[in-house]
Amino acid sequence: MNIILFGPPAAGKGTQAKRLVVARNMVQLSTGDMLRAAIAAESELGLKVKDILASGGYVADEIVIALIRERLPEAEAAGGAIFDGFPRTVAQAQALDAMLAERGTQIDKVVRLNVDEAALIDRIETRFAEQGRSDDNPEVYKERLAKYNAETAPLLPFYAAQGKLAEVEGMGSMEEVAARIESALA
């Protein structure tokens, strides 16, 4: 099973993806985590994307698609992937569909976490204070949220038209949201 966790930055996608990895023995494919690891390793890719991420920008489609393509065999061996932070645009969604079709598979479910934007800003301020991630700077976050609303939210009709979209209330405890996701996947 291949799942996309969908929602604005700080909606809890990463937290819920990690829970699904344990519960379903799947592989989490988080482009954000992959890019942050490249930055921490000071790899060529990391140096290339460091300033883009720090300013709240999106990394070029070719780069993130290549990162995903590289990890697909691992996800297939585990029985599926949880896509977290990808796709971000309709073009990326079309590329993902084509990539998976080449491999004889598809996206099975898109779970959208519905969350309150004011609560997200509170979440970001807390995460920035605790973890110090440069992309969690509250000012940068507002730019990321605006980009999400303009560029990523249009994916909702794309997946709704495929009959794959499940809307899940994303506010509440981690356990409450997890239970709602499991219900949507059942």
Short mmCIF file of C-alpha atoms in Angstrom, two decimals:
data_model
loop_
_atom_site.label_atom_id
_atom_site.label_comp_id
_atom_site.label_asym_id
_atom_site.label_seq_id
_atom_site.Cartn_x
_atom_site.Cartn_y
_atom_site.Cartn_z
CA MET A 1 0.00 0.00 0.00
CA ASN A 2 1.26 3.47 -0.90
CA ILE A 3 -0.08 6.39 1.13
CA ILE A 4 0.38 10.14 0.87
CA LEU A 5 0.01 12.16 4.05
CA PHE A 6 -1.17 15.55 2.94
CA GLY A 7 -1.50 18.82 4.79
CA PRO A 8 0.25 22.10 5.41
CA PRO A 9 3.68 22.29 7.02
CA ALA A 10 3.53 21.34 10.73
CA ALA A 11 0.19 19.54 10.35
CA GLY A 12 1.68 16.42 11.96
CA LYS A 13 2.46 14.46 8.79
CA GLY A 14 5.93 13.45 9.94
CA THR A 15 4.72 12.37 13.37
CA GLN A 16 1.91 10.29 11.89
CA ALA A 17 4.18 8.84 9.19
CA LYS A 18 6.61 7.59 11.84
CA ARG A 19 3.70 5.96 13.67
CA LEU A 20 2.54 4.29 10.46
CA VAL A 21 6.08 3.02 9.81
CA VAL A 22 5.93 1.12 13.10
CA ALA A 23 2.28 0.04 12.85
CA ARG A 24 2.37 -1.09 9.21
CA ASN A 25 6.08 -1.82 8.63
CA MET A 26 6.18 0.65 5.74
CA VAL A 27 8.92 3.04 4.62
CA GLN A 28 8.54 6.77 5.19
CA LEU A 29 9.67 8.81 2.21
CA SER A 30 10.02 12.33 3.58
CA THR A 31 11.70 14.63 1.11
CA GLY A 32 12.18 17.17 3.90
CA ASP A 33 14.03 14.62 6.06
CA MET A 34 16.11 13.49 3.06
CA LEU A 35 17.07 17.06 2.21
CA ARG A 36 17.87 17.97 5.84
CA ALA A 37 20.10 14.86 6.03
CA ALA A 38 21.91 15.97 2.87
CA ILE A 39 22.44 19.42 4.39
CA ALA A 40 23.72 17.94 7.67
CA ALA A 41 26.13 15.70 5.72
CA GLU A 42 27.26 18.75 3.74
CA SER A 43 26.89 16.71 0.57
CA GLU A 44 26.87 18.37 -2.84
CA LEU A 45 23.07 18.17 -2.84
CA GLY A 46 22.92 19.54 0.71
CA LEU A 47 25.02 22.55 -0.18
CA LYS A 48 22.85 23.15 -3.26
CA VAL A 49 19.52 23.12 -1.34
CA LYS A 50 20.54 24.64 2.02
CA ASP A 51 19.68 28.25 1.17
CA ILE A 52 16.52 27.25 -0.69
CA LEU A 53 15.12 25.47 2.38
CA ALA A 54 16.26 28.14 4.81
CA SER A 55 14.31 30.76 2.84
CA GLY A 56 11.17 28.60 2.71
CA GLY A 57 11.51 27.81 -0.98
CA TYR A 58 10.79 24.58 -2.78
CA VAL A 59 13.59 22.45 -4.20
CA ALA A 60 13.43 21.77 -7.95
CA ASP A 61 11.14 18.94 -9.04
CA GLU A 62 14.00 17.03 -10.68
CA ILE A 63 15.88 16.82 -7.39
CA VAL A 64 13.00 15.63 -5.22
CA ILE A 65 11.74 13.20 -7.87
CA ALA A 66 15.25 11.70 -8.11
CA LEU A 67 15.35 11.34 -4.29
CA ILE A 68 12.01 9.50 -4.34
CA ARG A 69 12.96 7.29 -7.31
CA GLU A 70 16.14 6.24 -5.47
CA ARG A 71 14.17 5.07 -2.41
CA LEU A 72 11.28 3.27 -4.16
CA PRO A 73 12.95 -0.18 -4.18
CA GLU A 74 13.32 -0.01 -0.39
CA ALA A 75 9.64 0.93 -0.02
CA GLU A 76 8.54 -1.86 -2.35
CA ALA A 77 10.53 -4.41 -0.37
CA ALA A 78 8.74 -3.26 2.80
CA GLY A 79 5.31 -3.47 1.19
CA GLY A 80 4.67 0.20 0.65
CA ALA A 81 5.57 3.81 1.19
CA ILE A 82 4.26 6.70 3.20
CA PHE A 83 4.93 9.85 1.21
CA ASP A 84 5.39 12.80 3.54
CA GLY A 85 5.96 16.22 1.97
CA PHE A 86 5.77 14.87 -1.56
CA PRO A 87 4.21 15.55 -3.97
CA ARG A 88 3.88 19.31 -3.53
CA THR A 89 2.63 20.23 -7.00
CA VAL A 90 0.38 18.71 -9.64
CA ALA A 91 3.48 18.19 -11.83
CA GLN A 92 5.13 16.20 -9.03
CA ALA A 93 1.93 14.18 -8.51
CA GLN A 94 1.82 13.33 -12.21
CA ALA A 95 5.51 12.35 -12.12
CA LEU A 96 4.89 10.17 -9.05
CA ASP A 97 1.92 8.45 -10.70
CA ALA A 98 4.03 7.75 -13.80
CA MET A 99 6.99 6.51 -11.71
CA LEU A 100 4.77 4.15 -9.74
CA ALA A 101 2.92 2.94 -12.86
CA GLU A 102 6.28 1.99 -14.41
CA ARG A 103 6.79 -0.22 -11.35
CA GLY A 104 3.30 -1.73 -11.48
CA THR A 105 1.95 0.09 -8.45
CA GLN A 106 0.05 3.24 -7.53
CA ILE A 107 -0.97 5.60 -4.75
CA ASP A 108 -3.72 3.83 -2.82
CA LYS A 109 -4.85 6.55 -0.42
CA VAL A 110 -4.22 10.25 0.17
CA VAL A 111 -4.92 11.26 3.76
CA ARG A 112 -5.42 14.98 4.21
CA LEU A 113 -4.90 16.25 7.73
CA ASN A 114 -7.28 19.18 8.27
CA VAL A 115 -5.78 21.59 10.78
CA ASP A 116 -6.28 25.12 12.05
CA GLU A 117 -3.67 27.56 10.69
CA ALA A 118 -3.44 29.54 13.97
CA ALA A 119 -2.69 26.28 15.81
CA LEU A 120 -0.03 25.49 13.22
CA ILE A 121 1.74 28.76 13.89
CA ASP A 122 1.77 27.92 17.62
CA ARG A 123 3.14 24.46 16.77
CA ILE A 124 5.90 25.98 14.62
CA GLU A 125 6.94 28.46 17.30
CA THR A 126 7.24 25.60 19.80
CA ARG A 127 9.15 23.33 17.37
CA PHE A 128 11.48 26.20 16.42
CA ALA A 129 12.23 26.88 20.09
CA GLU A 130 12.83 23.18 20.85
CA GLN A 131 14.60 21.98 17.69
CA GLY A 132 15.93 25.16 16.07
CA ARG A 133 15.21 24.00 12.51
CA SER A 134 15.85 26.94 10.16
CA ASP A 135 12.79 26.06 8.07
CA ASP A 136 10.67 26.36 11.24
CA ASN A 137 11.47 30.02 11.76
CA PRO A 138 7.98 31.52 12.28
CA GLU A 139 8.50 34.13 9.53
CA VAL A 140 9.79 31.52 7.08
CA TYR A 141 6.89 29.28 8.12
CA LYS A 142 4.33 31.90 7.08
CA GLU A 143 5.94 31.95 3.63
CA ARG A 144 5.86 28.14 3.48
CA LEU A 145 2.18 28.16 4.47
CA ALA A 146 1.34 30.71 1.76
CA LYS A 147 3.18 28.56 -0.83
CA TYR A 148 1.33 25.48 0.39
CA ASN A 149 -2.03 27.22 -0.02
CA ALA A 150 -1.12 28.53 -3.49
CA GLU A 151 0.78 25.57 -4.97
CA THR A 152 0.10 22.40 -2.99
CA ALA A 153 -3.55 22.69 -1.99
CA PRO A 154 -4.54 22.36 -5.70
CA LEU A 155 -3.53 18.69 -5.40
CA LEU A 156 -6.73 18.03 -3.45
CA PRO A 157 -8.99 18.01 -6.55
CA PHE A 158 -6.34 15.97 -8.42
CA TYR A 159 -6.58 13.13 -5.90
CA ALA A 160 -10.30 13.60 -5.20
CA ALA A 161 -10.93 13.02 -8.92
CA GLN A 162 -9.06 9.70 -8.60
CA GLY A 163 -11.26 8.71 -5.63
CA LYS A 164 -8.23 8.45 -3.34
CA LEU A 165 -8.70 11.42 -1.01
CA ALA A 166 -9.68 10.87 2.63
CA GLU A 167 -10.27 13.93 4.83
CA VAL A 168 -9.14 13.47 8.45
CA GLU A 169 -9.46 15.90 11.34
CA GLY A 170 -5.84 16.64 12.25
CA MET A 171 -6.44 18.47 15.52
CA GLY A 172 -6.33 16.54 18.76
CA SER A 173 -3.88 14.25 20.48
CA MET A 174 -1.43 12.20 18.47
CA GLU A 175 -3.41 9.07 19.39
CA GLU A 176 -6.75 10.58 18.34
CA VAL A 177 -5.36 11.64 14.95
CA ALA A 178 -3.71 8.23 14.52
CA ALA A 179 -7.03 6.48 15.16
CA ARG A 180 -8.73 8.70 12.55
CA ILE A 181 -6.03 7.90 10.01
CA GLU A 182 -6.35 4.15 10.65
CA SER A 183 -10.10 4.46 10.15
CA ALA A 184 -9.54 6.27 6.83
CA LEU A 185 -7.11 3.57 5.68
CA ALA A 186 -9.40 0.67 6.65
#
